[in-house]
Coordinates of C-alpha atoms (C1' of nucleotides) in Angstrom, one line a residue:
Chain H
X1 CA -4.4 74.7 -126.5
X2 CA -2.8 75.1 -123.0
X3 CA 0.5 76.5 -122.5
X4 CA 2.8 75.1 -119.8
X5 CA 2.4 78.0 -117.7
X6 CA -1.3 77.7 -117.2
X7 CA -1.7 74.2 -116.7
X8 CA -4.9 73.3 -114.7
X9 CA -3.4 71.3 -112.0
X10 CA -5.3 68.8 -109.8
X11 CA -7.3 70.0 -107.0
X12 CA -6.7 68.3 -103.6
X13 CA -9.7 66.1 -104.0
X14 CA -8.8 65.1 -107.7
X15 CA -5.4 64.2 -106.6
X16 CA -6.7 62.2 -103.7
X17 CA -9.1 60.4 -105.8
X18 CA -6.6 59.7 -108.5
X19 CA -3.8 58.4 -106.3
X20 CA -6.4 56.2 -104.3
X21 CA -7.4 54.7 -107.6
X22 CA -3.8 54.0 -108.7
X23 CA -3.0 52.6 -105.3
X24 CA -6.2 50.3 -105.2
X25 CA -5.3 49.0 -108.5
X26 CA -1.8 48.0 -107.6
X27 CA -2.4 46.5 -104.3
X28 CA -5.5 44.6 -105.4
X29 CA -3.6 43.2 -108.3
X30 CA -0.9 42.0 -106.0
X31 CA -3.3 40.7 -103.5
X32 CA -5.4 38.6 -106.2
X33 CA -2.3 37.5 -107.7
X34 CA -1.0 36.2 -104.4
X35 CA -4.4 34.4 -103.8
X36 CA -4.0 32.6 -107.0
X37 CA -0.4 31.6 -106.6
X38 CA -1.3 28.5 -104.6
X39 CA -3.0 27.1 -107.6
X40 CA -0.2 27.8 -109.9
X41 CA -2.2 30.4 -111.8
X42 CA -1.6 33.9 -112.7
X43 CA -4.4 36.5 -113.2
X44 CA -3.6 36.3 -116.8
X45 CA -3.9 32.5 -116.9
X46 CA -7.2 32.9 -115.0
X47 CA -8.6 35.6 -117.2
X48 CA -8.0 33.3 -120.3
X49 CA -9.5 30.3 -118.7
X50 CA -12.6 32.2 -117.9
X51 CA -13.0 33.6 -121.6
X52 CA -12.3 30.1 -122.9
X53 CA -14.9 28.5 -120.7
X54 CA -17.6 31.0 -121.4
X55 CA -17.1 30.7 -125.2
X56 CA -18.9 28.5 -127.7
X57 CA -17.4 25.1 -127.7
X58 CA -14.8 26.1 -125.1
X59 CA -12.6 27.7 -127.7
X60 CA -11.6 31.0 -129.2
X61 CA -9.5 32.2 -132.1
X62 CA -6.3 33.6 -131.1
X63 CA -7.1 37.0 -132.4
X64 CA -10.4 37.1 -130.4
X65 CA -9.0 36.0 -127.3
X66 CA -6.1 38.5 -127.7
X67 CA -8.9 41.3 -128.1
X68 CA -11.0 39.9 -125.3
X69 CA -8.1 40.0 -122.9
X70 CA -6.4 43.2 -124.2
X71 CA -3.0 41.7 -125.0
X72 CA -0.8 41.8 -127.9
X73 CA -0.8 38.9 -130.2
X74 CA 2.7 38.1 -129.3
X75 CA 2.0 38.1 -125.7
X76 CA -0.9 35.9 -126.1
X77 CA 1.0 33.5 -128.4
X78 CA 3.7 33.0 -125.6
X79 CA 1.1 32.8 -122.8
X80 CA -0.7 30.1 -124.6
X81 CA 2.5 28.1 -125.2
X82 CA 3.1 28.2 -121.6
X83 CA -0.6 27.1 -120.6
X84 CA -0.4 24.5 -123.2
X85 CA 2.7 23.1 -121.7
X86 CA 0.7 23.0 -118.4
X87 CA -2.0 21.1 -120.0
X88 CA -4.7 23.7 -119.6
X89 CA -5.4 24.7 -123.2
X90 CA -4.3 23.3 -126.5
X91 CA -4.1 24.8 -129.9
X92 CA -6.3 23.5 -132.8
X93 CA -6.4 24.5 -136.4
X94 CA -9.2 26.3 -138.1
X95 CA -10.8 24.6 -141.0
X96 CA -12.4 27.7 -142.6
X97 CA -9.5 29.9 -142.5
X98 CA -6.1 28.0 -142.6
X99 CA -4.1 30.9 -141.0
X100 CA -6.0 30.6 -138.0
X101 CA -5.9 28.7 -134.7
X102 CA -8.3 28.1 -131.8
X103 CA -7.2 28.0 -128.4
X104 CA -9.3 25.3 -126.8
X105 CA -9.8 24.7 -123.1
X106 CA -8.8 21.1 -122.2
X107 CA -10.7 19.0 -119.7
X108 CA -7.9 19.5 -117.3
X109 CA -8.3 23.1 -117.9
X110 CA -12.0 23.2 -117.1
X111 CA -11.3 20.9 -114.1
X112 CA -8.7 23.8 -112.9
X113 CA -11.2 26.2 -113.6
X114 CA -14.1 24.4 -111.4
X115 CA -11.5 24.1 -108.6
X116 CA -10.0 27.6 -108.6
X117 CA -13.0 29.7 -109.4
X118 CA -14.6 29.6 -106.0
X119 CA -11.4 30.7 -104.2
X120 CA -10.9 33.5 -106.6
X121 CA -14.5 34.7 -106.2
X122 CA -14.1 34.6 -102.5
X123 CA -10.9 36.7 -102.9
X124 CA -12.6 39.2 -105.0
X125 CA -15.3 39.6 -102.3
X126 CA -12.9 39.6 -99.6
X127 CA -10.8 42.4 -100.9
X128 CA -13.1 44.4 -103.1
X129 CA -16.9 43.7 -103.5
X130 CA -17.3 42.9 -99.9
X131 CA -16.1 46.2 -98.9
X132 CA -18.6 48.2 -100.9
X133 CA -22.3 48.8 -99.9
X134 CA -24.9 48.2 -102.7
X135 CA -24.8 51.9 -103.1
X136 CA -21.3 52.3 -103.4
X137 CA -21.1 49.3 -105.9
X138 CA -23.8 51.2 -108.1
X139 CA -22.2 54.6 -108.0
X140 CA -18.7 53.2 -108.7
X141 CA -20.3 51.2 -111.7
X142 CA -21.9 54.3 -113.1
X143 CA -18.8 56.4 -112.6
X144 CA -16.5 53.7 -114.3
X145 CA -18.8 52.6 -117.2
X146 CA -18.5 55.9 -119.2
X147 CA -14.7 55.9 -118.7
X148 CA -14.5 52.4 -120.0
X149 CA -16.7 53.2 -123.0
X150 CA -14.4 56.3 -123.6
X151 CA -11.1 54.3 -123.5
X152 CA -12.7 51.5 -125.6
X153 CA -13.3 54.0 -128.3
X154 CA -10.2 55.9 -128.3
X155 CA -8.0 52.9 -128.1
X156 CA -5.5 52.6 -130.7
X157 CA -3.2 49.7 -129.7
X158 CA -3.6 46.7 -127.5
Chain T
X1 CA -15.7 28.0 -94.1
X2 CA -17.7 27.7 -97.3
X3 CA -17.6 24.5 -99.4
X4 CA -17.0 24.6 -103.3
X5 CA -20.5 23.5 -103.8
X6 CA -22.2 26.5 -102.2
X7 CA -20.0 29.3 -103.5
X8 CA -21.6 32.6 -103.3
X9 CA -21.1 33.6 -107.0
X10 CA -21.3 37.1 -108.2
X11 CA -24.6 38.8 -109.2
X12 CA -25.0 40.3 -112.4
X13 CA -24.2 43.7 -111.0
X14 CA -21.3 42.8 -109.1
X15 CA -19.8 41.1 -112.1
X16 CA -20.5 44.0 -114.3
X17 CA -18.8 46.4 -111.7
X18 CA -15.8 44.1 -111.2
X19 CA -15.1 43.5 -114.9
X20 CA -15.6 47.4 -115.6
X21 CA -13.1 48.0 -112.9
X22 CA -10.5 45.6 -114.5
X23 CA -11.2 46.9 -117.9
X24 CA -10.7 50.6 -116.9
X25 CA -7.6 49.8 -115.1
X26 CA -6.0 47.9 -117.9
X27 CA -7.1 50.6 -120.7
X28 CA -6.3 53.6 -118.5
X29 CA -2.9 52.2 -117.7
X30 CA -2.2 51.6 -121.5
X31 CA -3.5 55.0 -122.4
X32 CA -1.4 57.0 -119.8
X33 CA 1.7 54.9 -120.9
X34 CA 1.2 55.7 -124.4
X35 CA 0.8 59.6 -123.6
X36 CA 4.1 59.4 -121.7
X37 CA 5.9 57.7 -124.3
X38 CA 6.8 60.6 -126.5
X39 CA 8.8 62.0 -123.7
X40 CA 10.6 58.7 -123.1
X41 CA 9.2 57.8 -119.7
X42 CA 7.1 55.1 -118.4
X43 CA 4.4 55.5 -115.6
X44 CA 7.0 53.9 -113.3
X45 CA 9.7 56.5 -114.2
X46 CA 6.9 59.2 -113.6
X47 CA 5.9 58.0 -110.4
X48 CA 9.5 57.9 -109.0
X49 CA 10.0 61.5 -110.4
X50 CA 7.0 62.7 -108.6
X51 CA 8.0 61.0 -105.3
X52 CA 11.5 62.4 -105.5
X53 CA 10.4 65.9 -106.5
X54 CA 8.0 66.0 -103.5
X55 CA 10.6 64.8 -101.1
X56 CA 12.9 66.7 -98.8
X57 CA 16.0 67.5 -100.5
X58 CA 14.7 65.9 -103.7
X59 CA 15.9 62.6 -102.1
X60 CA 14.7 59.3 -100.7
X61 CA 16.3 56.3 -99.3
X62 CA 15.9 53.3 -101.6
X63 CA 13.8 51.4 -99.1
X64 CA 11.5 54.4 -98.7
X65 CA 11.0 54.9 -102.3
X66 CA 10.4 51.2 -102.8
X67 CA 7.7 51.4 -100.2
X68 CA 6.2 54.5 -101.5
X69 CA 5.9 53.1 -105.1
X70 CA 5.0 49.6 -103.9
X71 CA 7.6 47.9 -105.7
X72 CA 10.2 45.2 -104.6
X73 CA 13.7 46.4 -103.6
X74 CA 15.0 44.3 -106.5
X75 CA 12.9 45.9 -109.2
X76 CA 13.5 49.5 -107.7
X77 CA 17.0 49.0 -107.9
X78 CA 17.1 48.0 -111.5
X79 CA 14.7 50.7 -112.2
X80 CA 17.1 53.3 -110.6
X81 CA 19.9 52.1 -112.5
X82 CA 18.2 52.7 -115.7
X83 CA 17.1 56.0 -114.7
X84 CA 20.5 56.7 -113.5
X85 CA 21.7 55.9 -117.1
X86 CA 19.3 58.3 -118.4
X87 CA 20.5 61.1 -116.2
X88 CA 17.4 61.6 -114.4
X89 CA 18.5 60.5 -110.8
X90 CA 21.7 59.6 -109.2
X91 CA 22.6 57.5 -106.0
X92 CA 24.3 59.0 -103.2
X93 CA 25.7 57.4 -100.0
X94 CA 24.0 58.0 -96.7
X95 CA 26.3 59.3 -94.1
X96 CA 24.4 58.1 -91.0
X97 CA 23.8 54.6 -92.2
X98 CA 26.5 53.3 -94.5
X99 CA 24.3 50.4 -95.6
X100 CA 21.9 53.0 -97.1
X101 CA 21.6 54.9 -100.4
X102 CA 19.5 57.8 -101.5
X103 CA 18.0 58.2 -105.0
X104 CA 18.4 61.7 -105.7
X105 CA 16.6 63.8 -108.4
X106 CA 19.0 65.3 -110.7
X107 CA 18.5 68.9 -112.3
X108 CA 17.9 67.2 -115.5
X109 CA 15.3 65.0 -113.7
X110 CA 13.8 68.0 -112.2
X111 CA 13.7 69.8 -115.7
X112 CA 12.1 66.7 -117.2
X113 CA 9.4 66.8 -114.5
X114 CA 8.5 70.2 -115.2
X115 CA 8.3 69.7 -118.9
X116 CA 6.2 66.6 -118.8
X117 CA 3.9 67.0 -115.7
X118 CA 1.6 69.3 -117.6
X119 CA 0.9 66.6 -120.3
X120 CA 0.5 64.0 -117.8
X121 CA -2.0 65.8 -115.9
X122 CA -3.8 66.7 -118.9
X123 CA -3.8 63.1 -120.0
X124 CA -5.2 62.1 -116.7
X125 CA -7.9 64.6 -117.0
X126 CA -8.7 63.7 -120.6
X127 CA -9.1 60.1 -119.8
X128 CA -10.2 59.9 -116.3
X129 CA -11.0 62.8 -114.1
X130 CA -12.7 64.9 -116.9
X131 CA -15.1 62.0 -117.4
X132 CA -16.3 62.3 -113.7
X133 CA -19.0 64.7 -112.3
X134 CA -18.0 66.2 -109.0
X135 CA -20.3 63.8 -107.4
X136 CA -19.1 60.8 -109.1
X137 CA -15.5 61.8 -108.2
X138 CA -16.7 61.9 -104.4
X139 CA -18.5 58.8 -104.5
X140 CA -15.6 56.9 -106.2
X141 CA -13.1 58.4 -103.5
X142 CA -15.3 57.2 -100.8
X143 CA -15.9 53.9 -102.3
X144 CA -12.2 53.2 -103.1
X145 CA -10.6 54.6 -99.7
X146 CA -11.8 51.9 -97.4
X147 CA -10.6 49.3 -100.0
X148 CA -7.2 51.1 -100.1
X149 CA -7.0 51.1 -96.3
X150 CA -8.2 47.4 -96.2
X151 CA -5.4 46.3 -98.7
X152 CA -2.6 48.3 -97.1
X153 CA -3.3 46.7 -93.9
X154 CA -3.5 43.3 -95.2
X155 CA -0.5 43.7 -97.3
X156 CA 2.2 41.1 -96.8
X157 CA 4.6 41.8 -99.7
X158 CA 5.4 44.4 -102.1
Chain G
dC1 C1' 34.4 44.3 -77.1
dC2 C1' 32.3 40.6 -79.7
dC3 C1' 28.6 38.2 -81.7
dC4 C1' 24.4 37.7 -83.8
dA5 C1' 20.0 38.5 -85.5
dG6 C1' 18.1 42.0 -88.5
dT7 C1' 18.2 45.5 -92.2
dA8 C1' 19.7 47.9 -96.7
dG9 C1' 20.6 47.1 -101.2
dT10 C1' 22.5 44.5 -105.0
dC11 C1' 23.1 40.6 -108.2
dC12 C1' 22.2 36.4 -110.7
dA13 C1' 19.2 33.4 -113.0
dG14 C1' 14.9 32.3 -114.6
dA15 C1' 10.3 33.9 -116.1
dT16 C1' 7.6 37.2 -118.8
dT17 C1' 6.9 41.0 -121.7
dT18 C1' 7.8 43.8 -125.9
dC19 C1' 9.2 44.7 -130.5
dA20 C1' 10.1 43.9 -134.9
dA21 C1' 10.6 40.6 -138.5
dC22 C1' 9.0 36.7 -140.6
dA23 C1' 6.0 32.9 -142.9
dT24 C1' 1.6 31.6 -144.4
dC25 C1' -2.9 32.2 -146.0
dT26 C1' -7.1 35.1 -147.8
dT27 C1' -9.2 38.2 -150.6
dA28 C1' -10.0 42.0 -153.9
dG29 C1' -8.8 44.0 -158.3
dG30 C1' -7.3 43.6 -162.8
Chain Y
dC1 C1' -6.0 33.3 -163.1
dC2 C1' -2.6 36.3 -160.8
dT3 C1' -0.9 39.4 -157.9
dA4 C1' -0.5 42.6 -154.1
dA5 C1' -2.0 44.4 -149.9
dG6 C1' -3.8 42.8 -145.5
dA7 C1' -4.8 39.3 -142.1
dT8 C1' -3.4 35.6 -138.8
dG9 C1' 0.1 33.7 -135.7
dT10 C1' 4.8 32.7 -134.6
dT11 C1' 9.4 33.6 -133.5
dG12 C1' 13.9 35.4 -131.5
dA13 C1' 16.3 38.8 -129.3
dA14 C1' 16.3 42.4 -126.1
dA15 C1' 14.1 44.7 -122.0
dT16 C1' 12.1 44.2 -117.8
dC17 C1' 10.5 41.8 -113.7
dT18 C1' 10.7 38.4 -109.9
dG19 C1' 12.7 35.7 -106.0
dG20 C1' 16.2 34.4 -103.6
dA21 C1' 21.1 34.3 -102.5
dC22 C1' 24.7 37.2 -101.1
dT23 C1' 27.6 41.3 -99.2
dA24 C1' 28.0 45.0 -96.0
dC25 C1' 26.4 47.1 -92.3
dT26 C1' 24.0 48.3 -87.8
dG27 C1' 22.4 47.8 -83.0
dG28 C1' 21.5 45.2 -78.9
dG29 C1' 22.8 41.6 -75.6
dG30 C1' 26.2 39.2 -73.4

DNA sequence: CCCCAGTAGTCCAGATTTCAACATCTTAGG
DNA sequence: CCTAAGATGTTGAAATCTGGACTACTGGGG
């Protein structure tokens, strides 16, 4: 174990990389959020729509959806309630396990998806992917993948 | 302009890179937040402590602090109120501009900083920097820096 | 000097997130 | 069969975040 008096502080390069990473995260999130706003959606909403639209039967169990989007059950429950009120999804009982519920993408939800997705993709390109050369993209991917694996493994709570 | 029918969708590689980036962000934020929790601090608190401790006279104008931490004035105001109640910072009037206020790091705030920083640095190493080779770190940096520049430029609101 | 547009920060009200408690249902063990 | 532990979601209250209205002040132009 390392005592407080001999901490291995960050080098200039490490500090720069770390702060840049934090900054990109925050600014990028704000920007994407803003680009989604005219459609009345948040990134959270959008992510849920994506997950449901890609799922078998356009539906997912609440638990699975919570796991997929890395949210707490409570938060997802509130979120789905809001999206239900907006007509994007509906809840449906699960026959095989009567504790369970499905979140189901409505036709209107799918339609919204179709309308918004191109704009969102364009936004991701404009502010992120488009600024990376193919090599940069690749090295970014290979740098982040092990980190994602590590974090996924060590994760305890949502 | 591009019509909805000929959107340039993401390639498999782009999609993978993008989703990994999102996932790392979220998991990493959760993890760092969790590692800070035993000390009663959030990442937000910590970032403010860092900014103040590095500033001239351990103090910054509210506006400057808001800009540095990419928060809205409103949010920062609430945040500082909370940290003031916790004894980490205090507000101080600005002589030269009587509209203005400084957020000032208290001795207790500095002491907290000293105690927590080593653990936070260790956490950043354990979950992020430590998983990157020097080359990965460098390519990550060079990939993200232009993006940060772009976003900083195009930013309209906090 | 006075006025006014602009700046600094706060505050309120509404939306979202978190946390813990709760109700319901499933499943494994006896 | 019966029960207790665990799983699935929901709920309500408190904390936090957002956006805009508001107060107080500054600085420049008549």
